[in-house]
Coordinates of C-alpha atoms and ligand atoms in Angstrom, one line a residue:
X284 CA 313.0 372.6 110.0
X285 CA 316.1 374.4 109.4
X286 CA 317.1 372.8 105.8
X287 CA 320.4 374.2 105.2
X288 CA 321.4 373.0 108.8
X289 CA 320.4 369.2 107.9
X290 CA 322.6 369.7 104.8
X291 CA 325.7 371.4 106.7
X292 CA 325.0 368.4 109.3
X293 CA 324.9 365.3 106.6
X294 CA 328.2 366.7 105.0
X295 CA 330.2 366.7 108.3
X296 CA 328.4 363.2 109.1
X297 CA 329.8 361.8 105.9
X298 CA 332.9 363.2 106.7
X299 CA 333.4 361.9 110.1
X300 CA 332.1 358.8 109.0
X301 CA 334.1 358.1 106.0
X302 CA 330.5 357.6 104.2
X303 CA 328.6 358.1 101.2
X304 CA 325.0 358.9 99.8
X305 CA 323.5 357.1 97.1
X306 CA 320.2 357.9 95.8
X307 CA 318.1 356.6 93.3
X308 CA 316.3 358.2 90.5
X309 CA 312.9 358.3 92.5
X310 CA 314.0 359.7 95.6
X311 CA 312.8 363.6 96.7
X312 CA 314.4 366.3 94.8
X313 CA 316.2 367.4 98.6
X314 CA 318.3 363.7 98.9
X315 CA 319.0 363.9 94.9
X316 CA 320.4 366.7 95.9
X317 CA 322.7 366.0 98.3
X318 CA 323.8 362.7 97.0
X319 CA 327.3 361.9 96.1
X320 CA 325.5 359.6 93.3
X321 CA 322.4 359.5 91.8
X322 CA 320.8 356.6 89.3
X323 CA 319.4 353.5 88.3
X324 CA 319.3 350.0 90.0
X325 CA 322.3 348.9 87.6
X326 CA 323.9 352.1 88.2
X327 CA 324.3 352.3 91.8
X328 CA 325.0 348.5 92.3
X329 CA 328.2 349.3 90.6
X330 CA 328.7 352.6 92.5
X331 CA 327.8 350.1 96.0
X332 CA 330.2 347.8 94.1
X333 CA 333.4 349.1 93.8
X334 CA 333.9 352.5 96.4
X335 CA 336.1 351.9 98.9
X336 CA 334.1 354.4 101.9
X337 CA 333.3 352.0 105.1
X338 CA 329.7 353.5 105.1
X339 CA 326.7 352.9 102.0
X340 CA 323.4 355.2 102.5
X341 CA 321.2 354.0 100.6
X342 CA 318.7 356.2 99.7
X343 CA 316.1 353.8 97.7
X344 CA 314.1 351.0 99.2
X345 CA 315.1 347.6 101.1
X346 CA 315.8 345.3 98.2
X347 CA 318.7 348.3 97.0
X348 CA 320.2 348.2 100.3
X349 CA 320.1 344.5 100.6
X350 CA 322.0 344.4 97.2
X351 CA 324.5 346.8 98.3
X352 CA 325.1 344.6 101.1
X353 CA 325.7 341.7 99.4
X354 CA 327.8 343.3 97.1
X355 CA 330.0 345.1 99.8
X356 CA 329.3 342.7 102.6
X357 CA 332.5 344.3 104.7
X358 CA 330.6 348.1 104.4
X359 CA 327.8 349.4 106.4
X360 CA 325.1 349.6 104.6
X361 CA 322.1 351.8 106.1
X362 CA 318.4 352.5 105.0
X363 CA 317.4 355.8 106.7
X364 CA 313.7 354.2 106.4
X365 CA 313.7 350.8 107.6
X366 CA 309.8 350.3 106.4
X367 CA 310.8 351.6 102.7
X368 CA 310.2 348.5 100.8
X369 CA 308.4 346.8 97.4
X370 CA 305.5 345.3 96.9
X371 CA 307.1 344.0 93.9
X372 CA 309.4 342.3 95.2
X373 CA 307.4 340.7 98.5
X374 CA 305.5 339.1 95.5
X375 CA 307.8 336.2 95.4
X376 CA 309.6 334.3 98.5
X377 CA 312.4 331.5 98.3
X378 CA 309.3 328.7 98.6
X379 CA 307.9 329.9 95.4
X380 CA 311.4 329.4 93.8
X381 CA 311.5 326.2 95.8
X382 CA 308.3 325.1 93.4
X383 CA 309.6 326.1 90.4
X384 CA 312.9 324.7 90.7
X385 CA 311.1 321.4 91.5
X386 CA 308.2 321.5 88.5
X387 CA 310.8 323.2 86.1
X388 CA 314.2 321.3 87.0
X389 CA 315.8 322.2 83.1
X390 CA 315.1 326.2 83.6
X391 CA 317.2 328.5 84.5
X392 CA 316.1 331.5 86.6
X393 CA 316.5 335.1 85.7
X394 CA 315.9 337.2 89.0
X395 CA 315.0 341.2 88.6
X396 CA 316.8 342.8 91.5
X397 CA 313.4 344.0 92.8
X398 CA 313.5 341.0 94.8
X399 CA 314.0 339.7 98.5
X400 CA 317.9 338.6 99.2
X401 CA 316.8 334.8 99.8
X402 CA 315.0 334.6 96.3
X403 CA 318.5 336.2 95.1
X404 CA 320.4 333.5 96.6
X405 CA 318.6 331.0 94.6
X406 CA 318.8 332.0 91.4
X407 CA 320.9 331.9 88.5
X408 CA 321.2 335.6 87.5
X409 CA 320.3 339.3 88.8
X410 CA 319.3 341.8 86.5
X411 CA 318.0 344.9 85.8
X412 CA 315.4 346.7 84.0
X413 CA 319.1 348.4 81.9
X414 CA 320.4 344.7 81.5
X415 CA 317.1 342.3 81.7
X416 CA 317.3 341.9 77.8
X417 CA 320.9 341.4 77.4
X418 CA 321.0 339.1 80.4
X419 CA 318.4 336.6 78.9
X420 CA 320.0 336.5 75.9
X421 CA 323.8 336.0 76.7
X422 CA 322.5 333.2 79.8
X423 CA 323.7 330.1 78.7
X424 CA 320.3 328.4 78.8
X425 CA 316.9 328.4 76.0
X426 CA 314.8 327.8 78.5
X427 CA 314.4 330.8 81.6
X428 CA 311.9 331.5 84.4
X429 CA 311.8 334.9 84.8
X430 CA 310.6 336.7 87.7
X431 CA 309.4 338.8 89.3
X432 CA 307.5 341.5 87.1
X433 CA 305.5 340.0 84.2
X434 CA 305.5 343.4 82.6
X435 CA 309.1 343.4 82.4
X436 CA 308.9 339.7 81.6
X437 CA 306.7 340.0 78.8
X438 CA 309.2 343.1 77.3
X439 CA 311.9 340.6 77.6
X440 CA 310.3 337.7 76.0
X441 CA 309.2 340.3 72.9
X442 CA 312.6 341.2 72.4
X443 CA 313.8 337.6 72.8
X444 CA 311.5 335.2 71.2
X445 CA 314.0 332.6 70.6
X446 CA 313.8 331.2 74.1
X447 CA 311.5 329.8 76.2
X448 CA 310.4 332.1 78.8
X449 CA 308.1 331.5 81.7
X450 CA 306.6 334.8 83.6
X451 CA 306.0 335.2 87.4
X452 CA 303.0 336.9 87.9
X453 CA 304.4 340.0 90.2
X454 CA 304.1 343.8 89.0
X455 CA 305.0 347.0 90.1
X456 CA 301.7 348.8 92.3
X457 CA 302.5 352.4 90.7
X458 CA 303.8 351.3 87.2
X459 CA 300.5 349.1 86.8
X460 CA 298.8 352.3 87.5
X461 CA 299.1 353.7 83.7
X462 CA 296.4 352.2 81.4
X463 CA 296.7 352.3 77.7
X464 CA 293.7 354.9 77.7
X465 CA 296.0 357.4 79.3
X466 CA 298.5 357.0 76.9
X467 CA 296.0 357.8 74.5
X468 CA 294.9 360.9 76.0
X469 CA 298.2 362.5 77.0
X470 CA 299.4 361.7 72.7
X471 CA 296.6 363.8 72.1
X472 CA 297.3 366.6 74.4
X473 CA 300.7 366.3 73.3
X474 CA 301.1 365.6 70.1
X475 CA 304.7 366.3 69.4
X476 CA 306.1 364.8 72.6
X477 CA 307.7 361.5 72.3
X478 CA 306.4 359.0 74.5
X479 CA 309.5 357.6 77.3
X480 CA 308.2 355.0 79.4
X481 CA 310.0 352.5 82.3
X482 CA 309.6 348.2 80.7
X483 CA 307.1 347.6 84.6
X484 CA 304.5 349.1 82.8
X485 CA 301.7 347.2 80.9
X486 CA 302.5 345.7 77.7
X487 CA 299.9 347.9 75.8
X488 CA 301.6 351.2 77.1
X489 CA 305.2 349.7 76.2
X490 CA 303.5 348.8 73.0
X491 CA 303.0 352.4 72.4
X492 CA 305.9 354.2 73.8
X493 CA 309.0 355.7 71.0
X494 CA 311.3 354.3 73.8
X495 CA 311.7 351.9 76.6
X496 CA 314.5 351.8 79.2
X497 CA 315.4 351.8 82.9
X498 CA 315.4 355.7 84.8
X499 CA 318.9 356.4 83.5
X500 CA 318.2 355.3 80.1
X501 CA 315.3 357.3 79.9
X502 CA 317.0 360.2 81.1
X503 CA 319.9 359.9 79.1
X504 CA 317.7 359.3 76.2
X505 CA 315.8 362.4 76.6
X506 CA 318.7 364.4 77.1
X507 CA 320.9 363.2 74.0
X508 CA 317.4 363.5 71.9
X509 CA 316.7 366.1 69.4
X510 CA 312.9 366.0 70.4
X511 CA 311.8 369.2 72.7
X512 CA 309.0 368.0 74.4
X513 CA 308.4 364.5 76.3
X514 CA 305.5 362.2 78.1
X515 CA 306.9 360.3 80.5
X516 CA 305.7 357.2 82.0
X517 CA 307.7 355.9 85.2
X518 CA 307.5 357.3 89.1
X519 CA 307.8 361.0 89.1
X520 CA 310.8 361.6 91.3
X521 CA 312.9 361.1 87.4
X522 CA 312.1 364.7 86.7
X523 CA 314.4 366.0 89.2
X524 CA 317.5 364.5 86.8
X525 CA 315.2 365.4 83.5
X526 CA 314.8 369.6 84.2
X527 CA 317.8 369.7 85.9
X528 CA 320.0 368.2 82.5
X529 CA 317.4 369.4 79.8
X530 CA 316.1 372.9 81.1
X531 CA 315.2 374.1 77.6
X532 CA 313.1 370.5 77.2
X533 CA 309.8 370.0 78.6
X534 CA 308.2 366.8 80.1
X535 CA 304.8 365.6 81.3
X536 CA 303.9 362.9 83.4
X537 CA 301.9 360.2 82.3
X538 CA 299.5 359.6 85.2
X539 CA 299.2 361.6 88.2
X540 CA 298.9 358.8 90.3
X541 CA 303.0 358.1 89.7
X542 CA 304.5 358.5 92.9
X543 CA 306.1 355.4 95.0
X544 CA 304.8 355.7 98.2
X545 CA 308.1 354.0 99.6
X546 CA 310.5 355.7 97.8
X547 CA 308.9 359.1 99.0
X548 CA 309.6 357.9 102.8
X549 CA 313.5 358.9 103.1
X550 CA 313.5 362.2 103.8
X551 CA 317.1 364.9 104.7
X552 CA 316.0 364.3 108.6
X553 CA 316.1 360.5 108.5
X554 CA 319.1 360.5 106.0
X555 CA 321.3 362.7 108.8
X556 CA 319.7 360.4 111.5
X557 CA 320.9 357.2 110.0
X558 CA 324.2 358.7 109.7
X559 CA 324.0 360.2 113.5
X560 CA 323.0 357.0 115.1
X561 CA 324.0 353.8 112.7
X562 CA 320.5 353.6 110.9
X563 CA 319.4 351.1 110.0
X564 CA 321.8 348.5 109.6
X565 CA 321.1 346.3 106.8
X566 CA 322.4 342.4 107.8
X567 CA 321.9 339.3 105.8
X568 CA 322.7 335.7 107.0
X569 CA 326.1 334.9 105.5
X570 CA 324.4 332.1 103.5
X571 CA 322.1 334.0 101.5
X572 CA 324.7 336.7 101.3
X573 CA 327.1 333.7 99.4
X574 CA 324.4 332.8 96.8
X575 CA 322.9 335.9 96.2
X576 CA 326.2 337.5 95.6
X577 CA 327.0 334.7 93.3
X578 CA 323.5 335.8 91.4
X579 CA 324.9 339.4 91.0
X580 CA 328.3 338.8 90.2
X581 CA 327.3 337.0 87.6
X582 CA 324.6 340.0 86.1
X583 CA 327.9 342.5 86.1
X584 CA 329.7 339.6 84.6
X585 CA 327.3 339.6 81.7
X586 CA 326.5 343.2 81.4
Ligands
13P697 P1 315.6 351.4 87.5 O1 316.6 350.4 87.6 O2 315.1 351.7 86.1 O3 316.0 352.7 88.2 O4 314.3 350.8 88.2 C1 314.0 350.9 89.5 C2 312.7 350.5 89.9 O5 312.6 349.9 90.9 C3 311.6 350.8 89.0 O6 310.4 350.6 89.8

């Protein structure tokens, strides 16, 4: 594979095409690379949000592309890896909120953005793991369901213990990875690293860690910080952003174990392939499209 070819290839692509790459934070170093912008959930929404290209490729996993659709519902949006999706967020479907709405008719319901489109549509509010703390508190309501991730439920609920907060019982495969034990161990080895961790991990790891923030805050944490050495504890793919803005800083993973299998599946080939042939088109019925939207409108509204 001729890597400098796929690259000259992508650029005349998104030329031709009037397109552009987004990436997030866990993608390979080769697509971080090449993308017009790189970042977190919150981040990129905006990006998908407000540019004014006729083509979004979204270089992340299917509930990023859905919410780029629904934000930009005029744009193609395209997923070089149709089968890139989260186990996080198939852990709730729009019958569960059905249920809920029905035991829990007062609550209001606080949806993370790792979620499916049609549980989108029927919620109150979107947010993120930058915004999920800020959200619950500025929503006009004391009592909230929040779902999907308990971890980032629980992280919520510490910081806003006011309100009334029911969890959902999803979490994140590779975040849930990290026990407290390895925290433990990698203080030890590094005992002058400070400790940077992503809110989907366990509550006794978050418990621990000197801060707690979505992939860009981490990363713009680490790189306004004083410190010269960090342990970090979110999907590895974040170090591309960390060495390349802090090369004089040094950071260690928390667990070996923290790679996203899906968000290792886009690779340069199937990015220039879903700009060659239209791939793959992300489409939403219009009426999910209308409620969902409505959900994320109002998270940029709050944020
Ligand atoms: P961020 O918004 O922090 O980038 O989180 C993305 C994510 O899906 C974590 O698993």
């Amino acid at each position: 594979m001729d890597i400098e070819k796929i690259k000259r290839e992508i650029e005349e692509l998104k030329r031709q095409k009037n397109a552009i790459i987004v990436a997030h934070n866990y993608q390979i170093d080769e697509i971080q690379e090449i993308a017009d912008f790189v970042g977190d959930s919150f981040y990129l929404s905006k990006v998908c949000a407000e540019r004014t290209e006729n083509v979004i490729v979204f270089c992340g996993v299917h509930f990023m592309a859905e919410s780029a659709k629904i934000l930009s519902p005029q744009k193609k949006v395209l997923l070089p890896e149709i089968d890139a999706g989260c186990p996080l967020a198939d852990m709730i479907t729009e019958e569960d909120v059905d249920s809920l709405k029905e035991k829990y008719p007062d609550y209001s319901i606080v949806c993370y953005i790792n979620s499916p489109a049609a549980v989108k549509a029927k919620s109150d509010v979107i947010c993120t793991s930058s915004n999920a703390v800020k959200i619950v508190r500025n929503f006009p309501n004391d009592k909230i369901i929040f779902l999907p991730d308990k971890n980032l439920g629980s992280f919520v609920k510490k910081q806003v213990p006011e309100k009334d907060i029911i969890l959902w019982e999803g979490f994140c495969i590779t975040h849930y990875k990290i026990k407290k034990e390895d925290v433990l161990k990698a203080k030890e080895a590094h005992p002058e690293a400070l400790l940077l961790v992503h809110p989907e991990c366990r509550p006794e790891v978050v418990e621990l860690a000197d801060f707690v923030g979505s992939t860009k805050q981490i990363i713009d944490f680490a790189t306004s910080s004083k410190a010269k050495e960090f342990i970090i504890g979110t999907e590895m793919g974040i170090l591309y952003s960390l060495k390349k803005r802090n090369p004089d800083k040094k950071f260690y993973i928390l667990h070996p174990g923290m790679i996203c299998p899906n968000m290792k599946k886009n690779t340069l080939e199937s990015v220039r392939n879903a700009l060659l042939y239209d791939r793959y088109e992300i489409n939403i019925e219009e009426n999910v499209v209308e409620g969902a939207r409505k959900a994320l409108l109002k998270m940029l509204e709050l944020s």
